[in-house]
Amino acid sequence: MERPTLEPVARSKTKIASGEVGPLHMPPNEPDNAKVVKQALQDDIDEYPCLDAETQQAIVDKYRHLHRKIKSEGYYECQYGAYAMEVHQIMFTAHDAGHQGISHNYVVDTLIGMFIADFCCGLSIGWWKSSHNVHHLVTNHHASNLTD
């Protein structure tokens, strides 16, 4: 099945429209993969904006306007207090998992703890279990150096 010959898209300030580059034609004797490549190139020319300075500056201006709007509406401002509270609360779940207090199954609770502490909060559950379990052995003995 023959594909139709591609004709240049007439757009202002493009090399095709100005005649600097000829149209992308697909002679019938070319292999199918060359036709696919030429079609993809033509699709890109049709779909994406021109590279001339005026068009590119218009795109930059739109992104700058969007940036100012996002900034003025406060979307870049992080609510650190709320975020800290969320991390604090989720770490209680990791704490319970570290003591096998969720499912009471060592493997299941370790996996839950690893996901929450390691993946979500950046704390090694292995390190935490080691140091925290020592804490339970010598609770309130601040001079103890068992965690080293």
Short mmCIF file of C-alpha atoms in Angstrom, two decimals:
data_model
loop_
_atom_site.label_atom_id
_atom_site.label_comp_id
_atom_site.label_asym_id
_atom_site.label_seq_id
_atom_site.Cartn_x
_atom_site.Cartn_y
_atom_site.Cartn_z
CA MET A 1 0.00 0.00 0.00
CA GLU A 2 1.50 3.33 -1.09
CA ARG A 3 1.56 6.24 1.28
CA PRO A 4 0.73 9.62 -0.16
CA THR A 5 3.58 11.98 -0.98
CA LEU A 6 4.27 14.39 1.84
CA GLU A 7 3.83 18.01 1.02
CA PRO A 8 5.51 20.78 3.02
CA VAL A 9 3.46 22.59 5.61
CA ALA A 10 3.19 26.27 4.82
CA ARG A 11 4.10 28.07 8.03
CA SER A 12 5.71 31.39 8.39
CA LYS A 13 9.44 31.56 9.04
CA THR A 14 10.14 27.86 8.44
CA LYS A 15 12.87 26.69 6.13
CA ILE A 16 10.32 24.64 4.23
CA ALA A 17 7.93 27.56 3.72
CA SER A 18 10.75 29.86 2.66
CA GLY A 19 11.99 27.35 0.10
CA GLU A 20 15.38 26.81 1.76
CA VAL A 21 14.59 23.14 2.16
CA GLY A 22 12.55 21.21 -0.36
CA PRO A 23 9.55 19.05 0.51
CA LEU A 24 10.08 15.57 1.92
CA HIS A 25 8.91 13.26 -0.84
CA MET A 26 8.86 9.48 -0.57
CA PRO A 27 9.79 7.88 -3.90
CA PRO A 28 8.00 4.54 -4.35
CA ASN A 29 11.27 2.58 -4.69
CA GLU A 30 12.56 3.42 -1.18
CA PRO A 31 12.46 0.75 1.55
CA ASP A 32 9.59 0.97 4.04
CA ASN A 33 11.85 1.95 6.95
CA ALA A 34 13.06 5.05 5.08
CA LYS A 35 9.42 5.98 4.51
CA VAL A 36 8.70 5.62 8.20
CA VAL A 37 11.68 7.83 9.09
CA LYS A 38 10.66 10.49 6.60
CA GLN A 39 7.09 10.38 7.90
CA ALA A 40 8.32 10.80 11.47
CA LEU A 41 10.47 13.77 10.45
CA GLN A 42 7.57 15.38 8.65
CA ASP A 43 5.30 14.77 11.65
CA ASP A 44 7.84 16.54 13.89
CA ILE A 45 8.05 19.48 11.49
CA ASP A 46 4.26 19.72 11.49
CA GLU A 47 3.81 19.33 15.25
CA TYR A 48 6.64 21.22 16.97
CA PRO A 49 7.21 24.97 16.99
CA CYS A 50 9.69 26.69 14.74
CA LEU A 51 13.21 27.31 15.98
CA ASP A 52 13.33 30.94 14.92
CA ALA A 53 14.14 33.49 17.64
CA GLU A 54 10.69 35.08 17.69
CA THR A 55 8.83 31.79 18.20
CA GLN A 56 11.31 30.57 20.81
CA GLN A 57 11.10 33.88 22.71
CA ALA A 58 7.30 33.58 22.76
CA ILE A 59 7.65 30.13 24.35
CA VAL A 60 10.12 31.47 26.93
CA ASP A 61 7.74 34.32 27.75
CA LYS A 62 4.85 31.88 28.30
CA TYR A 63 6.93 29.75 30.67
CA ARG A 64 8.07 32.83 32.58
CA HIS A 65 4.45 33.95 32.91
CA LEU A 66 3.49 30.49 34.19
CA HIS A 67 6.39 30.57 36.68
CA ARG A 68 5.29 33.97 38.03
CA LYS A 69 1.70 32.75 38.36
CA ILE A 70 2.72 29.57 40.23
CA LYS A 71 5.01 31.57 42.51
CA SER A 72 2.39 34.27 43.21
CA GLU A 73 -0.20 31.62 44.13
CA GLY A 74 2.18 30.12 46.67
CA TYR A 75 2.69 26.71 45.11
CA TYR A 76 6.46 26.82 45.74
CA GLU A 77 5.99 27.47 49.46
CA CYS A 78 6.43 24.26 51.44
CA GLN A 79 4.40 23.86 54.59
CA TYR A 80 7.31 22.39 56.57
CA GLY A 81 5.35 22.11 59.80
CA ALA A 82 2.63 20.01 58.20
CA TYR A 83 5.21 17.92 56.36
CA ALA A 84 7.18 17.27 59.57
CA MET A 85 4.00 16.18 61.32
CA GLU A 86 3.18 13.73 58.51
CA VAL A 87 6.67 12.20 58.63
CA HIS A 88 6.44 12.01 62.43
CA GLN A 89 3.13 10.18 62.25
CA ILE A 90 4.22 7.71 59.57
CA MET A 91 7.38 6.92 61.53
CA PHE A 92 5.16 5.70 64.38
CA THR A 93 3.91 3.07 61.94
CA ALA A 94 7.52 2.15 61.12
CA HIS A 95 8.20 1.97 64.89
CA ASP A 96 5.31 -0.45 65.37
CA ALA A 97 6.51 -2.49 62.39
CA GLY A 98 9.99 -2.61 63.91
CA HIS A 99 8.48 -4.26 67.00
CA GLN A 100 6.33 -6.63 64.88
CA GLY A 101 3.32 -4.80 66.25
CA ILE A 102 1.28 -4.58 63.04
CA SER A 103 0.80 -8.11 61.72
CA HIS A 104 2.92 -9.86 64.38
CA ASN A 105 4.72 -11.60 61.52
CA TYR A 106 8.45 -10.85 61.39
CA VAL A 107 8.73 -10.90 57.58
CA VAL A 108 5.56 -8.91 56.90
CA ASP A 109 6.28 -6.26 59.52
CA THR A 110 9.93 -5.98 58.44
CA LEU A 111 8.81 -5.37 54.85
CA ILE A 112 6.29 -2.77 56.01
CA GLY A 113 8.97 -1.09 58.13
CA MET A 114 11.49 -1.18 55.29
CA PHE A 115 9.03 0.44 52.89
CA ILE A 116 7.98 3.18 55.27
CA ALA A 117 11.30 3.96 56.94
CA ASP A 118 13.76 3.28 54.12
CA PHE A 119 11.79 4.20 51.03
CA CYS A 120 9.42 6.89 52.28
CA CYS A 121 11.44 8.55 55.06
CA GLY A 122 15.10 7.81 54.30
CA LEU A 123 15.87 6.02 57.58
CA SER A 124 17.47 2.57 57.64
CA ILE A 125 15.06 0.24 59.43
CA GLY A 126 18.00 -2.12 60.09
CA TRP A 127 19.96 0.60 61.86
CA TRP A 128 16.85 1.73 63.71
CA LYS A 129 16.01 -1.79 64.94
CA SER A 130 19.55 -2.29 66.20
CA SER A 131 19.82 1.02 68.05
CA HIS A 132 16.19 1.10 69.21
CA ASN A 133 16.27 -2.42 70.62
CA VAL A 134 19.38 -1.50 72.61
CA HIS A 135 17.38 1.48 73.88
CA HIS A 136 14.82 -0.99 75.27
CA LEU A 137 17.60 -2.98 76.95
CA VAL A 138 19.06 0.05 78.74
CA THR A 139 16.16 2.49 78.89
CA ASN A 140 17.10 5.82 80.51
CA HIS A 141 20.78 4.84 80.93
CA HIS A 142 22.22 7.74 79.01
CA ALA A 143 25.83 6.87 79.89
CA SER A 144 25.54 3.49 78.19
CA ASN A 145 27.58 3.14 75.01
CA LEU A 146 25.99 -0.08 73.73
CA THR A 147 24.89 1.39 70.41
CA ASP A 148 28.46 1.80 69.05
#
